[in-house]
Amino acid sequence: MSSSSALLAQLIDALRCLPGIGPRSASRIAYHLLGRDRDGARRLSDALRDAAERVGHCERCRNFSETPLRPVCSDARRSGDTLCVVENPAQLAAIDQATHFRGVYHVLMGRLSPLDGIGPEELGLDRLEERLREGQVRELIIAVSATVEGEVTAHYLNEMARALNIRVTRLAQGVPMGGELEALDSGTLTQAFELRRDY
Amino acid sequence: MSSSSALLAQLIDALRCLPGIGPRSASRIAYHLLGRDRDGARRLSDALRDAAERVGHCERCRNFSETPLRPVCSDARRSGDTLCVVENPAQLAAIDQATHFRGVYHVLMGRLSPLDGIGPEELGLDRLEERLREGQVRELIIAVSATVEGEVTAHYLNEMARALNIRVTRLAQGVPMGGELEALDSGTLTQAFELRRDY
């Protein structure tokens, strides 16, 4: 869509870096911000700059952090006996909110995907191994998505922890709450059937 | 969703100014930008600031513009005889791309909506009237959406132009191209039926 100003065109183009935003949505957003919410645009500009410049990664768990160590990672009330590995900060937040887990985390910031050039190093698995070697961790909980890349990642983590004689567990797989059996994919249904438990 | 950093939380909050972005999408976007596209985030930050500070409105047509007058509004090849009134820059761009219209525009940047405090002044209709009084415009094309507020706006524009003996036209209403009759709303169908033309 041709636009009336070079700066407007630049803004529309820059908005395309947002995931899921195509040219049409980008135009709509730009018109909205310039027409009705310039304060919001300025606030977003500042927030983007501040976050891009000053948010780094926690030295211990790799989650986003402004400080070298996240408060949670230096919280003595959290048990270092259990370490939960998640793929990304959103999964960490979801688990931390939904469960009563009071152990510590390691955030991969991705999944093993050799074809995309994402190997153990990119996911900080060398640092995770060091952490496991320290000897405090007794259980490694693998909380990765049930996808092909997630399986590859889980397999690698399992090998690593077993070599250090650490117990490895995974999230249970099965019928999701509220899930209607006839609507489930056959893979999930097969899993749930084979892993059936005594009532 | 609790987040691991105050700046990250601030970014997620600031992203909510984007239309159609709720808390979940805002988190997803923030994680994406910080995890994979910091350059994009910086570019977007700059573009937002530049546009918010330096994009104003054309003195003549009210469209977004960095200069007092848009090039199109001072283009001598465009005919000042025909003036097309649109609601917003997106409509202008759509008409300019789809049609061969070579006249001039007035962009309302909204629709008359007294309940929301949007009266003739907020839409620059006083300035439009001055422009019509200059005597060059022979036809006023009303290109507003076929909504209640659009109708109110069209009615007002019609009265204004008729008082100055200027011909007023509206976009044709009827069956959209590719539209299946059985899928049309009854209002459109009634209009299309009543406004039927000789074959």
Tab-separated table of C-alpha atoms in Angstrom:
chain	number	residue	atom	x	y	z
A	1	MET	CA	0.000	0.000	0.000
A	2	SER	CA	1.546	3.303	-1.058
A	3	SER	CA	1.760	5.734	1.821
A	4	SER	CA	1.801	9.481	2.036
A	5	SER	CA	5.055	9.898	3.928
A	6	ALA	CA	8.475	8.284	3.914
A	7	LEU	CA	8.521	8.092	7.719
A	8	LEU	CA	5.113	6.438	7.689
A	9	ALA	CA	6.355	3.945	5.095
A	10	GLN	CA	9.390	3.297	7.279
A	11	LEU	CA	7.173	2.687	10.305
A	12	ILE	CA	4.939	0.288	8.368
A	13	ASP	CA	8.023	-1.579	7.210
A	14	ALA	CA	9.538	-1.704	10.702
A	15	LEU	CA	6.279	-3.079	12.154
A	16	ARG	CA	6.763	-6.141	9.929
A	17	CYS	CA	9.373	-7.395	12.421
A	18	LEU	CA	6.479	-8.277	14.736
A	19	PRO	CA	5.568	-11.951	14.344
A	20	GLY	CA	2.311	-12.504	12.479
A	21	ILE	CA	2.045	-8.930	11.198
A	22	GLY	CA	1.717	-8.657	7.408
A	23	PRO	CA	1.683	-5.485	5.299
A	24	ARG	CA	-2.052	-4.866	5.782
A	25	SER	CA	-1.955	-5.160	9.564
A	26	ALA	CA	1.209	-3.069	9.676
A	27	SER	CA	-0.562	-0.232	7.813
A	28	ARG	CA	-3.581	-0.484	10.087
A	29	ILE	CA	-1.406	-0.353	13.200
A	30	ALA	CA	0.617	2.604	11.911
A	31	TYR	CA	-2.516	4.603	11.068
A	32	HIS	CA	-3.966	3.799	14.469
A	33	LEU	CA	-0.857	4.880	16.362
A	34	LEU	CA	-0.323	8.101	14.402
A	35	GLY	CA	-3.998	8.992	14.323
A	36	ARG	CA	-5.033	8.123	17.845
A	37	ASP	CA	-2.230	7.073	20.132
A	38	ARG	CA	1.032	8.975	19.649
A	39	ASP	CA	1.709	8.714	23.376
A	40	GLY	CA	1.421	4.955	23.103
A	41	ALA	CA	3.816	5.003	20.139
A	42	ARG	CA	6.381	7.024	22.099
A	43	ARG	CA	6.025	4.770	25.135
A	44	LEU	CA	6.451	1.677	22.960
A	45	SER	CA	9.489	3.220	21.278
A	46	ASP	CA	11.144	3.799	24.664
A	47	ALA	CA	10.217	0.352	25.971
A	48	LEU	CA	11.615	-1.356	22.861
A	49	ARG	CA	14.885	0.543	23.070
A	50	ASP	CA	15.317	-0.015	26.822
A	51	ALA	CA	14.527	-3.713	26.587
A	52	ALA	CA	16.696	-4.282	23.506
A	53	GLU	CA	19.651	-2.548	25.142
A	54	ARG	CA	19.399	-3.628	28.749
A	55	VAL	CA	17.704	-7.023	29.010
A	56	GLY	CA	20.285	-9.800	28.961
A	57	HIS	CA	20.289	-13.385	30.186
A	58	CYS	CA	20.628	-14.756	33.700
A	59	GLU	CA	24.021	-16.427	34.131
A	60	ARG	CA	22.452	-19.345	35.900
A	61	CYS	CA	19.123	-20.177	34.204
A	62	ARG	CA	19.510	-18.224	30.914
A	63	ASN	CA	16.093	-16.603	31.255
A	64	PHE	CA	15.783	-12.923	30.312
A	65	SER	CA	17.162	-10.753	33.091
A	66	GLU	CA	18.394	-7.214	33.662
A	67	THR	CA	20.747	-8.399	36.363
A	68	PRO	CA	23.509	-11.036	36.106
A	69	LEU	CA	21.446	-13.348	38.325
A	70	ARG	CA	17.628	-13.470	38.499
A	71	PRO	CA	16.180	-13.096	42.017
A	72	VAL	CA	14.647	-16.573	41.674
A	73	CYS	CA	18.067	-18.077	40.955
A	74	SER	CA	19.578	-16.644	44.129
A	75	ASP	CA	16.479	-17.358	46.256
A	76	ALA	CA	17.621	-19.615	49.094
A	77	ARG	CA	14.045	-20.791	49.669
A	78	ARG	CA	14.028	-22.477	46.272
A	79	SER	CA	15.273	-26.022	46.297
A	80	GLY	CA	18.311	-26.688	44.118
A	81	ASP	CA	17.560	-30.421	44.319
A	82	THR	CA	15.088	-30.295	41.449
A	83	LEU	CA	15.892	-28.601	38.160
A	84	CYS	CA	13.212	-28.069	35.533
A	85	VAL	CA	14.317	-27.548	31.920
A	86	VAL	CA	11.939	-25.506	29.740
A	87	GLU	CA	12.232	-24.258	26.184
A	88	ASN	CA	11.409	-20.607	26.730
A	89	PRO	CA	10.424	-17.959	29.289
A	90	ALA	CA	6.726	-18.313	28.451
A	91	GLN	CA	6.814	-21.996	29.441
A	92	LEU	CA	8.661	-21.102	32.641
A	93	ALA	CA	6.051	-18.486	33.545
A	94	ALA	CA	3.219	-20.911	32.744
A	95	ILE	CA	4.677	-23.678	34.940
A	96	ASP	CA	5.551	-21.281	37.744
A	97	GLN	CA	2.009	-19.944	37.809
A	98	ALA	CA	0.130	-23.228	37.386
A	99	THR	CA	2.128	-25.556	39.630
A	100	HIS	CA	3.551	-25.503	43.123
A	101	PHE	CA	7.046	-26.202	41.817
A	102	ARG	CA	9.601	-24.507	44.059
A	103	GLY	CA	12.775	-25.822	42.458
A	104	VAL	CA	15.047	-24.078	39.970
A	105	TYR	CA	14.944	-23.708	36.199
A	106	HIS	CA	17.085	-23.854	33.100
A	107	VAL	CA	15.705	-22.045	30.044
A	108	LEU	CA	16.966	-23.442	26.720
A	109	MET	CA	15.769	-20.430	24.665
A	110	GLY	CA	15.068	-22.858	21.836
A	111	ARG	CA	15.136	-26.529	20.897
A	112	LEU	CA	17.856	-28.701	19.434
A	113	SER	CA	17.581	-28.384	15.677
A	114	PRO	CA	20.821	-29.287	13.926
A	115	LEU	CA	19.366	-28.419	10.503
A	116	ASP	CA	18.850	-24.830	11.679
A	117	GLY	CA	22.302	-24.712	13.229
A	118	ILE	CA	20.949	-24.935	16.789
A	119	GLY	CA	23.171	-27.369	18.663
A	120	PRO	CA	23.867	-28.024	22.368
A	121	GLU	CA	26.053	-24.938	22.656
A	122	GLU	CA	23.360	-22.553	21.377
A	123	LEU	CA	21.047	-23.860	24.109
A	124	GLY	CA	23.672	-23.479	26.840
A	125	LEU	CA	23.743	-27.238	27.449
A	126	ASP	CA	27.451	-27.062	28.308
A	127	ARG	CA	26.614	-24.721	31.167
A	128	LEU	CA	23.701	-26.934	32.210
A	129	GLU	CA	26.067	-29.911	32.348
A	130	GLU	CA	28.440	-27.961	34.600
A	131	ARG	CA	25.515	-27.139	36.813
A	132	LEU	CA	24.529	-30.799	37.033
A	133	ARG	CA	28.134	-31.762	37.791
A	134	GLU	CA	28.056	-29.518	40.865
A	135	GLY	CA	26.198	-32.432	42.480
A	136	GLN	CA	23.241	-30.685	44.084
A	137	VAL	CA	20.609	-31.601	41.501
A	138	ARG	CA	18.869	-34.929	42.231
A	139	GLU	CA	16.066	-34.744	39.682
A	140	LEU	CA	15.987	-33.225	36.223
A	141	ILE	CA	12.448	-32.492	35.014
A	142	ILE	CA	12.233	-32.255	31.228
A	143	ALA	CA	9.385	-29.904	30.325
A	144	VAL	CA	9.684	-29.464	26.565
A	145	SER	CA	6.951	-29.438	23.941
A	146	ALA	CA	5.802	-32.772	22.517
A	147	THR	CA	7.197	-32.040	19.052
A	148	VAL	CA	9.890	-33.770	17.004
A	149	GLU	CA	12.501	-31.193	17.994
A	150	GLY	CA	11.297	-31.373	21.580
A	151	GLU	CA	11.827	-35.161	21.533
A	152	VAL	CA	15.358	-34.762	20.168
A	153	THR	CA	16.100	-32.227	22.891
A	154	ALA	CA	14.613	-34.481	25.588
A	155	HIS	CA	16.680	-37.436	24.385
A	156	TYR	CA	19.904	-35.386	24.610
A	157	LEU	CA	19.052	-34.103	28.084
A	158	ASN	CA	18.205	-37.610	29.264
A	159	GLU	CA	21.574	-38.998	28.093
A	160	MET	CA	23.428	-36.131	29.738
A	161	ALA	CA	21.745	-36.507	33.121
A	162	ARG	CA	21.821	-40.321	33.193
A	163	ALA	CA	25.592	-40.241	32.665
A	164	LEU	CA	25.775	-38.230	35.890
A	165	ASN	CA	23.413	-40.599	37.728
A	166	ILE	CA	20.680	-37.995	38.038
A	167	ARG	CA	17.042	-39.051	38.005
A	168	VAL	CA	15.245	-37.796	34.894
A	169	THR	CA	11.478	-37.244	34.677
A	170	ARG	CA	9.172	-35.915	31.968
A	171	LEU	CA	5.782	-34.245	32.014
A	172	ALA	CA	2.954	-36.783	31.730
A	173	GLN	CA	1.390	-37.197	28.301
A	174	GLY	CA	-2.282	-37.947	27.759
A	175	VAL	CA	-5.748	-36.515	27.352
A	176	PRO	CA	-5.760	-32.775	28.142
A	177	MET	CA	-8.334	-31.565	30.677
A	178	GLY	CA	-11.657	-30.900	28.956
A	179	GLY	CA	-10.423	-32.758	25.881
A	180	GLU	CA	-13.042	-34.793	24.050
A	181	LEU	CA	-11.680	-38.155	23.022
A	182	GLU	CA	-13.188	-38.053	19.543
A	183	ALA	CA	-11.464	-34.747	18.880
A	184	LEU	CA	-7.979	-35.917	19.912
A	185	ASP	CA	-5.294	-36.756	17.370
A	186	SER	CA	-4.504	-40.452	17.147
A	187	GLY	CA	-0.962	-39.994	18.514
A	188	THR	CA	-2.223	-38.535	21.782
A	189	LEU	CA	-4.961	-41.138	22.020
A	190	THR	CA	-2.500	-43.994	21.502
A	191	GLN	CA	-0.188	-42.555	24.169
A	192	ALA	CA	-3.018	-42.072	26.628
A	193	PHE	CA	-4.233	-45.613	26.021
A	194	GLU	CA	-0.844	-47.249	26.450
A	195	LEU	CA	0.041	-45.199	29.521
A	196	ARG	CA	-3.333	-45.943	31.181
A	197	ARG	CA	-3.278	-46.047	34.959
A	198	ASP	CA	-5.120	-48.062	37.581
A	199	TYR	CA	-8.260	-46.319	38.733
B	1	MET	CA	1.862	-13.530	32.898
B	2	SER	CA	4.600	-12.789	35.409
B	3	SER	CA	7.842	-11.906	33.693
B	4	SER	CA	11.439	-12.148	34.705
B	5	SER	CA	12.418	-8.524	34.247
B	6	ALA	CA	10.835	-5.139	34.892
B	7	LEU	CA	11.905	-3.855	31.475
B	8	LEU	CA	10.405	-6.917	29.835
B	9	ALA	CA	7.161	-6.342	31.757
B	10	GLN	CA	7.226	-2.713	30.614
B	11	LEU	CA	7.702	-3.771	27.000
B	12	ILE	CA	4.832	-6.273	27.213
B	13	ASP	CA	2.641	-3.546	28.677
B	14	ALA	CA	3.657	-0.992	26.039
B	15	LEU	CA	2.899	-3.475	23.236
B	16	ARG	CA	-0.738	-3.439	24.382
B	17	CYS	CA	-1.137	-0.048	22.644
B	18	LEU	CA	-1.146	-1.963	19.349
B	19	PRO	CA	-4.717	-2.597	18.209
B	20	GLY	CA	-5.798	-6.210	18.588
B	21	ILE	CA	-2.854	-7.216	20.786
B	22	GLY	CA	-3.864	-8.773	24.115
B	23	PRO	CA	-1.582	-9.793	26.998
B	24	ARG	CA	-0.771	-13.216	25.516
B	25	SER	CA	0.205	-11.864	22.100
B	26	ALA	CA	2.165	-9.048	23.734
B	27	SER	CA	4.243	-11.576	25.701
B	28	ARG	CA	4.808	-13.679	22.595
B	29	ILE	CA	5.943	-10.638	20.605
B	30	ALA	CA	8.257	-9.425	23.370
B	31	TYR	CA	9.905	-12.844	23.720
B	32	HIS	CA	10.319	-13.043	19.963
B	33	LEU	CA	11.915	-9.603	19.672
B	34	LEU	CA	14.297	-10.037	22.619
B	35	GLY	CA	15.156	-13.629	21.746
B	36	ARG	CA	15.530	-13.398	18.003
B	37	ASP	CA	15.278	-9.924	16.588
B	38	ARG	CA	16.845	-7.180	18.697
B	39	ASP	CA	17.835	-5.322	15.532
B	40	GLY	CA	14.197	-5.321	14.477
B	41	ALA	CA	13.218	-4.022	17.917
B	42	ARG	CA	15.733	-1.168	17.676
B	43	ARG	CA	14.624	-0.313	14.144
B	44	LEU	CA	10.983	-0.313	15.231
B	45	SER	CA	11.827	1.867	18.229
B	46	ASP	CA	13.475	4.449	15.962
B	47	ALA	CA	10.672	4.334	13.394
B	48	LEU	CA	7.995	4.813	16.067
B	49	ARG	CA	9.810	7.795	17.576
B	50	ASP	CA	10.519	9.440	14.213
B	51	ALA	CA	6.974	8.983	12.979
B	52	ALA	CA	5.368	10.086	16.257
B	53	GLU	CA	7.498	13.239	16.340
B	54	ARG	CA	7.674	14.264	12.712
B	55	VAL	CA	4.604	13.059	10.835
B	56	GLY	CA	1.917	15.730	10.860
B	57	HIS	CA	-1.047	16.485	8.625
B	58	CYS	CA	-1.166	18.062	5.182
B	59	GLU	CA	-2.638	21.565	5.404
B	60	ARG	CA	-4.787	20.935	2.379
B	61	CYS	CA	-6.083	17.363	2.520
B	62	ARG	CA	-5.353	16.468	6.178
B	63	ASN	CA	-3.669	13.192	5.243
B	64	PHE	CA	-0.523	12.239	7.158
B	65	SER	CA	2.442	14.209	5.846
B	66	GLU	CA	5.943	15.206	6.879
B	67	THR	CA	5.703	18.412	4.894
B	68	PRO	CA	3.090	21.190	5.201
B	69	LEU	CA	1.703	20.175	1.811
B	70	ARG	CA	1.700	16.640	0.359
B	71	PRO	CA	3.255	16.355	-3.126
B	72	VAL	CA	-0.110	15.142	-4.440
B	73	CYS	CA	-1.820	18.293	-3.150
B	74	SER	CA	0.572	20.586	-5.002
B	75	ASP	CA	0.672	18.416	-8.140
B	76	ALA	CA	-0.517	20.616	-11.008
B	77	ARG	CA	-1.387	17.533	-13.088
B	78	ARG	CA	-4.098	16.593	-10.600
B	79	SER	CA	-7.458	18.156	-11.359
B	80	GLY	CA	-8.858	20.378	-8.629
B	81	ASP	CA	-12.306	20.112	-10.252
B	82	THR	CA	-13.106	16.854	-8.514
B	83	LEU	CA	-12.620	16.391	-4.785
B	84	CYS	CA	-12.974	12.975	-3.181
B	85	VAL	CA	-13.716	12.821	0.561
B	86	VAL	CA	-12.492	9.680	2.351
B	87	GLU	CA	-12.504	8.684	5.993
B	88	ASN	CA	-8.885	7.717	6.402
B	89	PRO	CA	-5.512	7.343	4.667
B	90	ALA	CA	-6.070	3.628	4.056
B	91	GLN	CA	-9.205	4.391	2.023
B	92	LEU	CA	-7.321	7.054	0.095
B	93	ALA	CA	-4.519	4.642	-0.737
B	94	ALA	CA	-7.028	1.944	-1.750
B	95	ILE	CA	-8.915	4.301	-4.104
B	96	ASP	CA	-5.728	5.781	-5.526
B	97	GLN	CA	-4.393	2.327	-6.335
B	98	ALA	CA	-7.594	0.745	-7.620
B	99	THR	CA	-9.072	3.579	-9.694
B	100	HIS	CA	-7.863	6.037	-12.306
B	101	PHE	CA	-9.017	8.990	-10.204
B	102	ARG	CA	-6.708	11.943	-10.798
B	103	GLY	CA	-8.528	14.571	-8.748
B	104	VAL	CA	-7.756	15.740	-5.214
B	105	TYR	CA	-8.684	14.385	-1.786
B	106	HIS	CA	-9.876	15.418	1.627
B	107	VAL	CA	-9.193	12.970	4.445
B	108	LEU	CA	-11.629	13.226	7.360
B	109	MET	CA	-9.482	11.155	9.741
B	110	GLY	CA	-12.698	9.830	11.242
B	111	ARG	CA	-16.477	9.983	10.912
B	112	LEU	CA	-19.054	12.290	12.433
B	113	SER	CA	-20.012	10.778	15.753
B	114	PRO	CA	-21.513	13.364	18.113
B	115	LEU	CA	-21.807	10.811	20.935
B	116	ASP	CA	-18.038	10.333	20.870
B	117	GLY	CA	-17.448	14.076	20.672
B	118	ILE	CA	-16.451	13.953	17.012
B	119	GLY	CA	-18.149	16.912	15.314
B	120	PRO	CA	-17.524	18.797	12.052
B	121	GLU	CA	-14.536	20.648	13.516
B	122	GLU	CA	-12.691	17.462	14.529
B	123	LEU	CA	-12.972	16.288	10.913
B	124	GLY	CA	-11.720	19.615	9.488
B	125	LEU	CA	-15.071	20.222	7.757
B	126	ASP	CA	-14.681	23.989	8.317
B	127	ARG	CA	-11.506	23.875	6.266
B	128	LEU	CA	-13.177	21.688	3.656
B	129	GLU	CA	-15.975	24.263	3.352
B	130	GLU	CA	-13.419	27.028	2.782
B	131	ARG	CA	-11.864	24.896	0.103
B	132	LEU	CA	-15.223	24.389	-1.599
B	133	ARG	CA	-15.933	28.133	-1.384
B	134	GLU	CA	-12.778	28.827	-3.401
B	135	GLY	CA	-14.949	27.870	-6.369
B	136	GLN	CA	-12.727	25.431	-8.228
B	137	VAL	CA	-14.411	22.207	-7.139
B	138	ARG	CA	-17.265	21.141	-9.426
B	139	GLU	CA	-17.909	17.655	-8.045
B	140	LEU	CA	-17.637	16.320	-4.517
B	141	ILE	CA	-17.303	12.532	-4.385
B	142	ILE	CA	-18.343	11.109	-1.030
B	143	ALA	CA	-16.387	7.898	-0.427
B	144	VAL	CA	-17.246	6.925	3.131
B	145	SER	CA	-18.072	3.508	4.557
B	146	ALA	CA	-21.666	2.309	4.362
B	147	THR	CA	-22.166	2.446	8.130
B	148	VAL	CA	-24.530	4.498	10.297
B	149	GLU	CA	-21.802	7.021	11.119
B	150	GLY	CA	-20.763	7.061	7.477
B	151	GLU	CA	-24.348	7.903	6.474
B	152	VAL	CA	-24.488	10.764	9.000
B	153	THR	CA	-21.205	12.086	7.634
B	154	ALA	CA	-22.383	11.760	4.033
B	155	HIS	CA	-25.598	13.615	4.860
B	156	TYR	CA	-23.644	16.504	6.384
B	157	LEU	CA	-21.252	16.700	3.428
B	158	ASN	CA	-24.142	16.631	0.987
B	159	GLU	CA	-25.896	19.561	2.696
B	160	MET	CA	-22.674	21.560	2.778
B	161	ALA	CA	-21.874	21.088	-0.902
B	162	ARG	CA	-25.436	21.539	-2.164
B	163	ALA	CA	-25.605	24.929	-0.406
B	164	LEU	CA	-22.633	25.931	-2.552
B	165	ASN	CA	-24.200	24.523	-5.738
B	166	ILE	CA	-21.611	21.813	-6.096
B	167	ARG	CA	-22.553	18.468	-7.611
B	168	VAL	CA	-22.391	15.653	-5.053
B	169	THR	CA	-21.878	11.965	-5.943
B	170	ARG	CA	-21.502	8.813	-3.878
B	171	LEU	CA	-19.881	5.472	-4.516
B	172	ALA	CA	-22.314	2.968	-6.015
B	173	GLN	CA	-23.820	0.448	-3.637
B	174	GLY	CA	-24.684	-3.105	-4.607
B	175	VAL	CA	-23.412	-6.634	-4.932
B	176	PRO	CA	-19.624	-6.808	-4.429
B	177	MET	CA	-17.606	-8.553	-7.138
B	178	GLY	CA	-17.505	-12.278	-6.499
B	179	GLY	CA	-20.297	-11.909	-3.956
B	180	GLU	CA	-22.797	-14.759	-3.850
B	181	LEU	CA	-26.329	-13.448	-3.537
B	182	GLU	CA	-27.372	-15.983	-0.933
B	183	ALA	CA	-24.494	-14.905	1.298
B	184	LEU	CA	-25.309	-11.176	1.156
B	185	ASP	CA	-26.961	-9.366	4.045
B	186	SER	CA	-30.543	-8.324	3.312
B	187	GLY	CA	-29.699	-4.592	3.416
B	188	THR	CA	-27.223	-4.891	0.573
B	189	LEU	CA	-29.566	-7.157	-1.367
B	190	THR	CA	-32.459	-4.706	-1.000
B	191	GLN	CA	-30.245	-1.819	-2.142
B	192	ALA	CA	-28.922	-3.762	-5.108
B	193	PHE	CA	-32.436	-4.767	-6.098
B	194	GLU	CA	-33.900	-1.273	-5.869
B	195	LEU	CA	-30.961	0.335	-7.650
B	196	ARG	CA	-31.032	-2.256	-10.456
B	197	ARG	CA	-29.905	-0.982	-13.839
B	198	ASP	CA	-30.900	-1.681	-17.440
B	199	TYR	CA	-28.836	-4.458	-18.928
